[in-house]
Amino acid sequence: MKRTLFIILLAAVMCRPLQSGLLVNEVVCGAPEDWAELFLQGGAEEEMEISPLFVTMYYGTNERLADSAVTLFGSDRPGTPWDDRFAVVHPAAPGMKDETDAAGDLNGNCIRDLYCDNYYASYWNSDCVVAIDGDDDPGNGGILDFLAYSNRDGSPNGTIMTYVQEAVACGQWHGCGGDLQLCCVDIGTDGLEPHMAIVRKGAGDTDGPEDFTVSTVQTPGRPNIAMMYDGGRRLIVPLKSRILVTPLGILGGEIPLFVYQNCALRFSLYTAAGREVYRSPFPEAASPGLFSLRWHPLAARCRLLAGLYIGRIEAVSSSLNLAEEKTIYVIMER
C-alpha cells in the first residue's frame, strides 16, 4: 500500500506543470518551411534562457534549441534588432547557424531565428502537436507548454493522439473524452494553406484549443494578428497615406501596407504634373499580413527635387482575377 501511494505521489509530482511564462505563440504547418514561434509572457524584469529546451512534435528524432545561450525577455529591449519576447524555431533546417545571444541577427531580418535538426517532416498539416519540453519525451512531466491541432477528418493519427493523452495526463492540455481530435485546434479538413498560421488569441493560457485560432496572417517574431479573411475583393490597404522622405532616407523608402490576399505589387511615382519619374523594375510578391513595399529614389529617371509627388501602388492577383490601385503621397524634403 505504501509503495503504491509513493508511485502515485511521484507521478503527480512529475506531471505537475512547470511554472513558466514561455508559450507556443504561433505555428505554421502548411508552408514549404514550417516554423513555431515562442513568446515569453511576463513583466519587464522577467527573462529566460531557452537553449536547453526542445520545441518538438516528439515524432522521430529531435534536438535542443541551441548549443549556447538564447535569452528571451518579458519586454522588448531597445538594444537588439529583434523583439526580445519572441523566438522563431525552424524545426527541420539542419546546418543553419542559430541566432544566439552571442551571434546576433545573422540574416538581418530583425527576427530571432533558431534552427533544429528535428524530424524532417515537422510539422504535419493534419494531426500534430507542438510542445516546449525539457526533452523529447512527452510522458516524463517536462512539458512547459503544449499545442494540439487536427484536421478533424474522423481518422485520428494514433501516435499523435498518444502524445495528446500524455499532455492531458500531465495537466498541459484539456481532455474532452471520446474522440481526441475534437480536443485539438481545428485547422479544417484540408489543413492550412501556405500563408495561414495557428495563432494564440491573447495572453491567457488555459491549456486548450480555445486559446488558439487560425489566421490568414503570419507574424513571425511579432505580436499575432488573429484575423481570418474569407475572400472579398480587397487586395491591399496602405497604412499611411503620406510618406515623408528625408535627406537621410534618400537611399530608399518603405511604404507600409496590409495585404489581404497573395498578390504582386508594383510602385510608380509621378510629379504633381503627372510625369512618371519612377517605376519598380519588376513586380514584388506579397503574402497576407503586414508588408513593407520598398522603392529606391536614387533609381528615379531624374533627380527628385523637394516637393510633393503622387505614388501609385498596383496590386494584381492572377489566381483570383483581381486587380486594384491605391494612391499615396510622397513628400521629398530638402
mmCIF file of C-alpha atoms in Angstrom:
data_model
loop_
_atom_site.group_PDB
_atom_site.id
_atom_site.type_symbol
_atom_site.label_atom_id
_atom_site.label_comp_id
_atom_site.label_asym_id
_atom_site.label_seq_id
_atom_site.Cartn_x
_atom_site.Cartn_y
_atom_site.Cartn_z
ATOM 1 C CA MET A 1 0.000 0.000 0.000
ATOM 2 C CA LYS A 2 2.790 2.447 0.900
ATOM 3 C CA ARG A 3 4.664 1.563 -2.308
ATOM 4 C CA THR A 4 1.514 2.175 -4.385
ATOM 5 C CA LEU A 5 0.905 5.515 -2.654
ATOM 6 C CA PHE A 6 4.515 6.542 -3.258
ATOM 7 C CA ILE A 7 4.241 5.770 -7.007
ATOM 8 C CA ILE A 8 1.015 7.794 -7.253
ATOM 9 C CA LEU A 9 2.593 10.768 -5.476
ATOM 10 C CA LEU A 10 5.722 10.524 -7.629
ATOM 11 C CA ALA A 11 3.628 10.529 -10.799
ATOM 12 C CA ALA A 12 1.708 13.565 -9.577
ATOM 13 C CA VAL A 13 4.937 15.459 -8.930
ATOM 14 C CA MET A 14 6.395 14.508 -12.313
ATOM 15 C CA CYS A 15 3.269 15.601 -14.160
ATOM 16 C CA ARG A 16 2.838 18.866 -12.285
ATOM 17 C CA PRO A 17 3.003 21.718 -14.840
ATOM 18 C CA LEU A 18 6.250 23.656 -14.711
ATOM 19 C CA GLN A 19 5.700 27.287 -13.785
ATOM 20 C CA SER A 20 6.893 29.236 -16.789
ATOM 21 C CA GLY A 21 5.791 32.133 -18.896
ATOM 22 C CA LEU A 22 7.182 30.537 -22.076
ATOM 23 C CA LEU A 23 4.390 29.812 -24.556
ATOM 24 C CA VAL A 24 3.848 28.401 -28.022
ATOM 25 C CA ASN A 25 2.510 31.539 -29.702
ATOM 26 C CA GLU A 26 2.204 30.755 -33.419
ATOM 27 C CA VAL A 27 2.662 27.694 -35.646
ATOM 28 C CA VAL A 28 2.904 27.399 -39.429
ATOM 29 C CA CYS A 29 2.428 23.856 -40.746
ATOM 30 C CA GLY A 30 1.293 24.187 -44.376
ATOM 31 C CA ALA A 31 4.145 26.249 -45.814
ATOM 32 C CA PRO A 32 7.235 24.988 -47.666
ATOM 33 C CA GLU A 33 9.209 25.697 -44.469
ATOM 34 C CA ASP A 34 7.302 25.201 -41.202
ATOM 35 C CA TRP A 35 8.093 27.123 -38.040
ATOM 36 C CA ALA A 36 6.907 27.729 -34.492
ATOM 37 C CA GLU A 37 7.103 30.986 -32.571
ATOM 38 C CA LEU A 38 7.845 31.142 -28.853
ATOM 39 C CA PHE A 39 6.765 34.001 -26.599
ATOM 40 C CA LEU A 40 7.890 34.823 -23.064
ATOM 41 C CA GLN A 41 4.956 36.230 -21.155
ATOM 42 C CA GLY A 42 5.875 38.240 -18.097
ATOM 43 C CA GLY A 43 6.913 41.544 -16.628
ATOM 44 C CA ALA A 44 9.740 43.763 -17.753
ATOM 45 C CA GLU A 45 12.169 42.103 -15.338
ATOM 46 C CA GLU A 46 11.458 38.527 -16.400
ATOM 47 C CA GLU A 47 13.956 36.651 -18.535
ATOM 48 C CA MET A 48 14.527 33.028 -19.516
ATOM 49 C CA GLU A 49 17.430 31.183 -21.109
ATOM 50 C CA ILE A 50 15.835 28.663 -23.503
ATOM 51 C CA SER A 51 18.735 26.966 -25.328
ATOM 52 C CA PRO A 52 18.469 23.604 -23.459
ATOM 53 C CA LEU A 53 14.772 23.215 -24.304
ATOM 54 C CA PHE A 54 13.137 21.277 -27.127
ATOM 55 C CA VAL A 55 10.391 22.560 -29.439
ATOM 56 C CA THR A 56 9.077 19.314 -30.799
ATOM 57 C CA MET A 57 6.247 17.246 -32.217
ATOM 58 C CA TYR A 58 8.007 14.310 -30.489
ATOM 59 C CA TYR A 59 7.835 12.103 -33.587
ATOM 60 C CA GLY A 60 11.227 10.943 -34.871
ATOM 61 C CA THR A 61 14.494 12.490 -33.722
ATOM 62 C CA ASN A 62 14.699 15.931 -32.117
ATOM 63 C CA GLU A 63 17.383 18.198 -30.692
ATOM 64 C CA ARG A 64 17.695 21.078 -28.246
ATOM 65 C CA LEU A 65 17.238 24.631 -29.457
ATOM 66 C CA ALA A 66 20.862 25.767 -29.406
ATOM 67 C CA ASP A 67 24.320 24.974 -28.079
ATOM 68 C CA SER A 68 24.858 28.389 -26.482
ATOM 69 C CA ALA A 69 22.700 30.859 -24.587
ATOM 70 C CA VAL A 70 19.458 32.195 -26.070
ATOM 71 C CA THR A 71 17.709 34.596 -23.698
ATOM 72 C CA LEU A 72 14.142 35.823 -24.049
ATOM 73 C CA PHE A 73 12.794 38.742 -22.009
ATOM 74 C CA GLY A 74 9.372 39.741 -20.736
ATOM 75 C CA SER A 75 9.626 43.041 -22.610
ATOM 76 C CA ASP A 76 11.340 44.214 -25.779
ATOM 77 C CA ARG A 77 14.704 45.902 -25.268
ATOM 78 C CA PRO A 78 15.917 48.799 -27.435
ATOM 79 C CA GLY A 79 19.437 47.437 -27.940
ATOM 80 C CA THR A 80 18.579 44.417 -30.114
ATOM 81 C CA PRO A 81 17.284 44.284 -33.704
ATOM 82 C CA TRP A 82 14.595 41.722 -32.829
ATOM 83 C CA ASP A 83 11.695 41.792 -30.374
ATOM 84 C CA ASP A 84 13.247 40.139 -27.313
ATOM 85 C CA ARG A 85 9.982 38.483 -26.294
ATOM 86 C CA PHE A 86 9.944 36.177 -29.327
ATOM 87 C CA ALA A 87 11.984 33.446 -30.983
ATOM 88 C CA VAL A 88 11.114 31.628 -34.201
ATOM 89 C CA VAL A 89 12.073 27.949 -34.302
ATOM 90 C CA HIS A 90 12.608 26.228 -37.641
ATOM 91 C CA PRO A 91 12.243 22.522 -36.794
ATOM 92 C CA ALA A 92 13.760 20.913 -39.883
ATOM 93 C CA ALA A 93 16.594 23.181 -41.003
ATOM 94 C CA PRO A 94 19.893 21.426 -40.198
ATOM 95 C CA GLY A 95 23.183 23.185 -40.741
ATOM 96 C CA MET A 96 21.904 26.728 -40.190
ATOM 97 C CA LYS A 97 23.538 28.911 -37.533
ATOM 98 C CA ASP A 98 21.344 29.784 -34.560
ATOM 99 C CA GLU A 99 20.893 33.444 -33.693
ATOM 100 C CA THR A 100 22.079 33.109 -30.121
ATOM 101 C CA ASP A 101 22.849 35.900 -27.672
ATOM 102 C CA ALA A 102 26.435 35.947 -28.918
ATOM 103 C CA ALA A 103 25.723 35.515 -32.656
ATOM 104 C CA GLY A 104 23.109 38.256 -33.081
ATOM 105 C CA ASP A 105 20.895 38.803 -36.124
ATOM 106 C CA LEU A 106 22.875 36.843 -38.699
ATOM 107 C CA ASN A 107 20.403 37.117 -41.588
ATOM 108 C CA GLY A 108 19.383 40.727 -40.918
ATOM 109 C CA ASN A 109 15.617 40.072 -40.840
ATOM 110 C CA CYS A 110 15.102 41.518 -37.323
ATOM 111 C CA ILE A 111 13.719 38.163 -36.107
ATOM 112 C CA ARG A 112 15.483 35.808 -33.690
ATOM 113 C CA ASP A 113 15.756 32.564 -35.687
ATOM 114 C CA LEU A 114 16.714 29.181 -34.228
ATOM 115 C CA TYR A 115 17.295 26.107 -36.379
ATOM 116 C CA CYS A 116 16.880 22.461 -35.385
ATOM 117 C CA ASP A 117 17.724 19.137 -36.991
ATOM 118 C CA ASN A 118 14.434 17.539 -35.936
ATOM 119 C CA TYR A 119 12.257 15.045 -37.768
ATOM 120 C CA TYR A 120 12.456 16.116 -41.418
ATOM 121 C CA ALA A 121 8.685 16.396 -41.966
ATOM 122 C CA SER A 122 7.856 18.628 -38.969
ATOM 123 C CA TYR A 123 5.077 19.829 -38.637
ATOM 124 C CA TRP A 124 2.252 17.734 -40.102
ATOM 125 C CA ASN A 125 -0.629 19.593 -41.737
ATOM 126 C CA SER A 126 -3.207 17.178 -40.320
ATOM 127 C CA ASP A 127 -2.984 15.755 -36.781
ATOM 128 C CA CYS A 128 0.019 17.121 -34.911
ATOM 129 C CA VAL A 129 1.316 18.551 -31.646
ATOM 130 C CA VAL A 130 3.914 21.236 -30.930
ATOM 131 C CA ALA A 131 5.379 21.255 -27.439
ATOM 132 C CA ILE A 132 8.015 23.107 -25.452
ATOM 133 C CA ASP A 133 9.674 20.408 -23.363
ATOM 134 C CA GLY A 134 12.801 19.674 -21.388
ATOM 135 C CA ASP A 135 13.451 16.729 -23.732
ATOM 136 C CA ASP A 136 11.635 14.836 -26.490
ATOM 137 C CA ASP A 137 9.669 12.514 -24.195
ATOM 138 C CA PRO A 138 6.053 13.644 -23.634
ATOM 139 C CA GLY A 139 5.452 11.296 -20.719
ATOM 140 C CA ASN A 140 8.011 12.298 -18.075
ATOM 141 C CA GLY A 141 6.465 15.548 -16.877
ATOM 142 C CA GLY A 142 8.781 18.011 -18.597
ATOM 143 C CA ILE A 143 6.236 19.811 -20.784
ATOM 144 C CA LEU A 144 6.275 23.614 -20.381
ATOM 145 C CA ASP A 145 3.610 24.369 -22.978
ATOM 146 C CA PHE A 146 1.628 22.334 -25.492
ATOM 147 C CA LEU A 147 -0.493 22.782 -28.601
ATOM 148 C CA ALA A 148 -2.514 20.065 -30.343
ATOM 149 C CA TYR A 149 -4.208 20.660 -33.685
ATOM 150 C CA SER A 150 -6.127 18.463 -36.086
ATOM 151 C CA ASN A 151 -7.945 18.442 -39.403
ATOM 152 C CA ARG A 152 -10.719 16.530 -37.600
ATOM 153 C CA ASP A 153 -11.206 14.146 -40.515
ATOM 154 C CA GLY A 154 -12.530 11.312 -38.327
ATOM 155 C CA SER A 155 -9.330 9.275 -38.737
ATOM 156 C CA PRO A 156 -7.054 10.337 -35.871
ATOM 157 C CA ASN A 157 -3.363 9.504 -36.022
ATOM 158 C CA GLY A 158 -2.831 7.039 -33.173
ATOM 159 C CA THR A 159 0.742 8.112 -32.399
ATOM 160 C CA ILE A 160 -0.127 11.809 -32.237
ATOM 161 C CA MET A 161 -3.177 11.132 -30.070
ATOM 162 C CA THR A 162 -0.917 9.250 -27.645
ATOM 163 C CA TYR A 163 1.100 12.452 -27.250
ATOM 164 C CA VAL A 164 -2.128 14.362 -26.607
ATOM 165 C CA GLN A 165 -3.067 11.838 -23.916
ATOM 166 C CA GLU A 166 0.343 12.289 -22.260
ATOM 167 C CA ALA A 167 -0.138 16.075 -22.175
ATOM 168 C CA VAL A 168 -3.644 15.671 -20.743
ATOM 169 C CA ALA A 169 -2.297 13.361 -18.038
ATOM 170 C CA CYS A 170 0.279 15.987 -17.076
ATOM 171 C CA GLY A 171 -2.267 18.815 -16.973
ATOM 172 C CA GLN A 172 -0.842 20.600 -20.009
ATOM 173 C CA TRP A 173 -3.868 20.126 -22.303
ATOM 174 C CA HIS A 174 -7.611 19.701 -21.810
ATOM 175 C CA GLY A 175 -9.128 16.262 -22.237
ATOM 176 C CA CYS A 176 -12.603 16.007 -23.694
ATOM 177 C CA GLY A 177 -13.266 12.265 -23.688
ATOM 178 C CA GLY A 178 -14.128 10.211 -26.717
ATOM 179 C CA ASP A 179 -12.617 11.490 -29.990
ATOM 180 C CA LEU A 180 -9.372 13.285 -29.124
ATOM 181 C CA GLN A 181 -9.418 15.098 -32.478
ATOM 182 C CA LEU A 182 -12.233 17.211 -31.042
ATOM 183 C CA CYS A 183 -9.875 18.331 -28.246
ATOM 184 C CA CYS A 184 -7.494 19.845 -30.799
ATOM 185 C CA VAL A 185 -7.439 23.180 -32.605
ATOM 186 C CA ASP A 186 -9.472 22.753 -35.793
ATOM 187 C CA ILE A 187 -7.378 23.550 -38.906
ATOM 188 C CA GLY A 188 -10.026 22.413 -41.411
ATOM 189 C CA THR A 189 -10.294 19.158 -43.332
ATOM 190 C CA ASP A 190 -7.717 20.229 -45.932
ATOM 191 C CA GLY A 191 -5.288 21.702 -43.385
ATOM 192 C CA LEU A 192 -3.732 25.157 -43.586
ATOM 193 C CA GLU A 193 -2.800 26.992 -46.751
ATOM 194 C CA PRO A 194 0.819 28.199 -47.017
ATOM 195 C CA HIS A 195 0.021 31.756 -45.850
ATOM 196 C CA MET A 196 -2.030 30.662 -42.811
ATOM 197 C CA ALA A 197 -0.986 30.108 -39.201
ATOM 198 C CA ILE A 198 -2.315 28.825 -35.896
ATOM 199 C CA VAL A 199 -2.048 31.794 -33.526
ATOM 200 C CA ARG A 200 -2.611 32.354 -29.837
ATOM 201 C CA LYS A 201 -5.568 34.713 -29.428
ATOM 202 C CA GLY A 202 -4.394 36.506 -26.294
ATOM 203 C CA ALA A 203 -2.019 36.445 -23.372
ATOM 204 C CA GLY A 204 -4.077 33.911 -21.419
ATOM 205 C CA ASP A 205 -3.230 30.223 -21.311
ATOM 206 C CA THR A 206 -5.985 27.753 -20.417
ATOM 207 C CA ASP A 207 -4.145 24.759 -21.939
ATOM 208 C CA GLY A 208 -6.812 24.077 -24.529
ATOM 209 C CA PRO A 209 -7.890 24.720 -28.123
ATOM 210 C CA GLU A 210 -9.852 27.812 -27.118
ATOM 211 C CA ASP A 211 -6.507 29.636 -26.657
ATOM 212 C CA PHE A 212 -5.844 29.470 -30.408
ATOM 213 C CA THR A 213 -7.408 30.275 -33.752
ATOM 214 C CA VAL A 214 -6.458 30.010 -37.418
ATOM 215 C CA SER A 215 -5.328 33.272 -39.023
ATOM 216 C CA THR A 216 -4.625 34.268 -42.612
ATOM 217 C CA VAL A 217 -1.803 36.494 -41.355
ATOM 218 C CA GLN A 218 1.625 35.228 -40.297
ATOM 219 C CA THR A 219 3.662 37.445 -37.961
ATOM 220 C CA PRO A 220 6.971 35.705 -37.160
ATOM 221 C CA GLY A 221 8.790 37.470 -34.333
ATOM 222 C CA ARG A 222 5.970 39.964 -33.789
ATOM 223 C CA PRO A 223 2.617 40.100 -31.940
ATOM 224 C CA ASN A 224 -0.104 37.979 -33.519
ATOM 225 C CA ILE A 225 -2.878 39.211 -35.777
ATOM 226 C CA ALA A 226 -5.831 36.867 -35.271
ATOM 227 C CA MET A 227 -7.702 37.513 -38.496
ATOM 228 C CA MET A 228 -9.425 35.158 -40.917
ATOM 229 C CA TYR A 229 -10.077 36.922 -44.210
ATOM 230 C CA ASP A 230 -12.618 34.872 -46.123
ATOM 231 C CA GLY A 231 -12.400 36.359 -49.567
ATOM 232 C CA GLY A 232 -13.817 39.629 -50.839
ATOM 233 C CA ARG A 233 -12.391 41.986 -53.429
ATOM 234 C CA ARG A 234 -9.733 43.706 -51.356
ATOM 235 C CA LEU A 235 -6.066 43.029 -52.001
ATOM 236 C CA ILE A 236 -4.184 45.741 -50.085
ATOM 237 C CA VAL A 237 -4.609 48.846 -47.959
ATOM 238 C CA PRO A 238 -1.818 51.414 -47.345
ATOM 239 C CA LEU A 239 -1.196 52.039 -43.656
ATOM 240 C CA LYS A 240 -0.002 55.588 -44.386
ATOM 241 C CA SER A 241 -1.440 57.977 -46.940
ATOM 242 C CA ARG A 242 1.603 60.273 -46.800
ATOM 243 C CA ILE A 243 5.234 59.144 -46.861
ATOM 244 C CA LEU A 244 7.929 61.601 -45.811
ATOM 245 C CA VAL A 245 11.369 61.015 -47.352
ATOM 246 C CA THR A 246 14.124 62.891 -45.547
ATOM 247 C CA PRO A 247 17.668 63.531 -46.794
ATOM 248 C CA LEU A 248 18.951 60.778 -44.510
ATOM 249 C CA GLY A 249 16.473 58.366 -46.076
ATOM 250 C CA ILE A 250 17.273 59.225 -49.678
ATOM 251 C CA LEU A 251 18.805 55.782 -50.349
ATOM 252 C CA GLY A 252 15.441 54.104 -50.057
ATOM 253 C CA GLY A 253 11.887 54.367 -48.852
ATOM 254 C CA GLU A 254 9.338 51.979 -47.396
ATOM 255 C CA ILE A 255 5.573 52.080 -47.810
ATOM 256 C CA PRO A 256 3.769 50.110 -45.055
ATOM 257 C CA LEU A 257 0.821 48.059 -46.306
ATOM 258 C CA PHE A 258 -1.629 45.485 -45.048
ATOM 259 C CA VAL A 259 -2.038 42.701 -47.620
ATOM 260 C CA TYR A 260 -5.284 40.715 -47.670
ATOM 261 C CA GLN A 261 -4.550 38.235 -50.462
ATOM 262 C CA ASN A 262 -1.460 36.833 -52.169
ATOM 263 C CA CYS A 263 -0.636 39.306 -54.924
ATOM 264 C CA ALA A 264 2.087 41.032 -56.925
ATOM 265 C CA LEU A 265 2.850 44.692 -56.203
ATOM 266 C CA ARG A 266 4.303 47.457 -58.311
ATOM 267 C CA PHE A 267 5.037 51.059 -57.349
ATOM 268 C CA SER A 268 5.153 54.119 -59.596
ATOM 269 C CA LEU A 269 5.871 57.748 -58.696
ATOM 270 C CA TYR A 270 4.653 60.853 -60.521
ATOM 271 C CA THR A 271 5.224 64.572 -60.265
ATOM 272 C CA ALA A 272 2.272 66.807 -59.415
ATOM 273 C CA ALA A 273 2.004 67.471 -63.173
ATOM 274 C CA GLY A 274 1.588 63.744 -63.885
ATOM 275 C CA ARG A 275 5.052 62.893 -65.274
ATOM 276 C CA GLU A 276 6.296 59.423 -64.267
ATOM 277 C CA VAL A 277 9.687 59.661 -62.559
ATOM 278 C CA TYR A 278 9.983 56.197 -61.025
ATOM 279 C CA ARG A 279 8.618 52.713 -61.695
ATOM 280 C CA SER A 280 9.507 49.442 -59.948
ATOM 281 C CA PRO A 281 11.720 47.339 -62.236
ATOM 282 C CA PHE A 282 9.654 44.204 -61.542
ATOM 283 C CA PRO A 283 6.575 43.198 -59.502
ATOM 284 C CA GLU A 284 7.182 42.178 -55.890
ATOM 285 C CA ALA A 285 5.331 39.175 -54.444
ATOM 286 C CA ALA A 286 3.424 39.837 -51.215
ATOM 287 C CA SER A 287 1.696 37.455 -48.816
ATOM 288 C CA PRO A 288 -1.183 38.310 -46.455
ATOM 289 C CA GLY A 289 -0.214 40.383 -43.437
ATOM 290 C CA LEU A 290 1.948 43.411 -42.740
ATOM 291 C CA PHE A 291 4.231 44.238 -45.655
ATOM 292 C CA SER A 292 6.784 46.946 -46.481
ATOM 293 C CA LEU A 293 6.891 47.909 -50.148
ATOM 294 C CA ARG A 294 10.379 49.223 -50.841
ATOM 295 C CA TRP A 295 11.375 51.692 -53.518
ATOM 296 C CA HIS A 296 14.619 53.449 -54.398
ATOM 297 C CA PRO A 297 14.583 57.220 -55.039
ATOM 298 C CA LEU A 298 18.110 57.153 -56.467
ATOM 299 C CA ALA A 299 16.809 54.846 -59.207
ATOM 300 C CA ALA A 300 14.390 57.529 -60.413
ATOM 301 C CA ARG A 301 14.622 58.712 -64.013
ATOM 302 C CA CYS A 302 15.684 62.133 -62.828
ATOM 303 C CA ARG A 303 16.829 63.799 -59.623
ATOM 304 C CA LEU A 304 13.891 64.095 -57.244
ATOM 305 C CA LEU A 305 13.609 67.652 -56.017
ATOM 306 C CA ALA A 306 11.939 68.691 -52.789
ATOM 307 C CA GLY A 307 8.164 68.755 -53.098
ATOM 308 C CA LEU A 308 5.031 66.665 -53.387
ATOM 309 C CA TYR A 309 4.828 63.530 -55.543
ATOM 310 C CA ILE A 310 1.974 61.130 -56.239
ATOM 311 C CA GLY A 311 2.576 57.421 -55.701
ATOM 312 C CA ARG A 312 0.539 54.652 -57.279
ATOM 313 C CA ILE A 313 0.551 51.094 -55.924
ATOM 314 C CA GLU A 314 -0.716 48.418 -58.287
ATOM 315 C CA ALA A 315 -1.778 45.050 -56.835
ATOM 316 C CA VAL A 316 -2.616 42.071 -59.039
ATOM 317 C CA SER A 317 -3.794 38.573 -58.086
ATOM 318 C CA SER A 318 -3.868 36.360 -61.179
ATOM 319 C CA SER A 319 -5.322 33.379 -59.310
ATOM 320 C CA LEU A 320 -8.276 35.434 -58.057
ATOM 321 C CA ASN A 321 -8.541 37.530 -61.225
ATOM 322 C CA LEU A 322 -8.355 40.692 -59.128
ATOM 323 C CA ALA A 323 -6.501 43.966 -59.577
ATOM 324 C CA GLU A 324 -6.617 47.268 -57.735
ATOM 325 C CA GLU A 325 -4.715 50.527 -57.399
ATOM 326 C CA LYS A 326 -4.049 52.685 -54.353
ATOM 327 C CA THR A 327 -2.762 56.243 -54.250
ATOM 328 C CA ILE A 328 -0.397 57.717 -51.667
ATOM 329 C CA TYR A 329 1.505 60.993 -51.446
ATOM 330 C CA VAL A 330 5.288 61.191 -51.138
ATOM 331 C CA ILE A 331 6.839 64.341 -49.743
ATOM 332 C CA MET A 332 10.514 64.834 -50.591
ATOM 333 C CA GLU A 333 12.234 67.090 -48.077
ATOM 334 C CA ARG A 334 15.305 69.180 -48.721
#
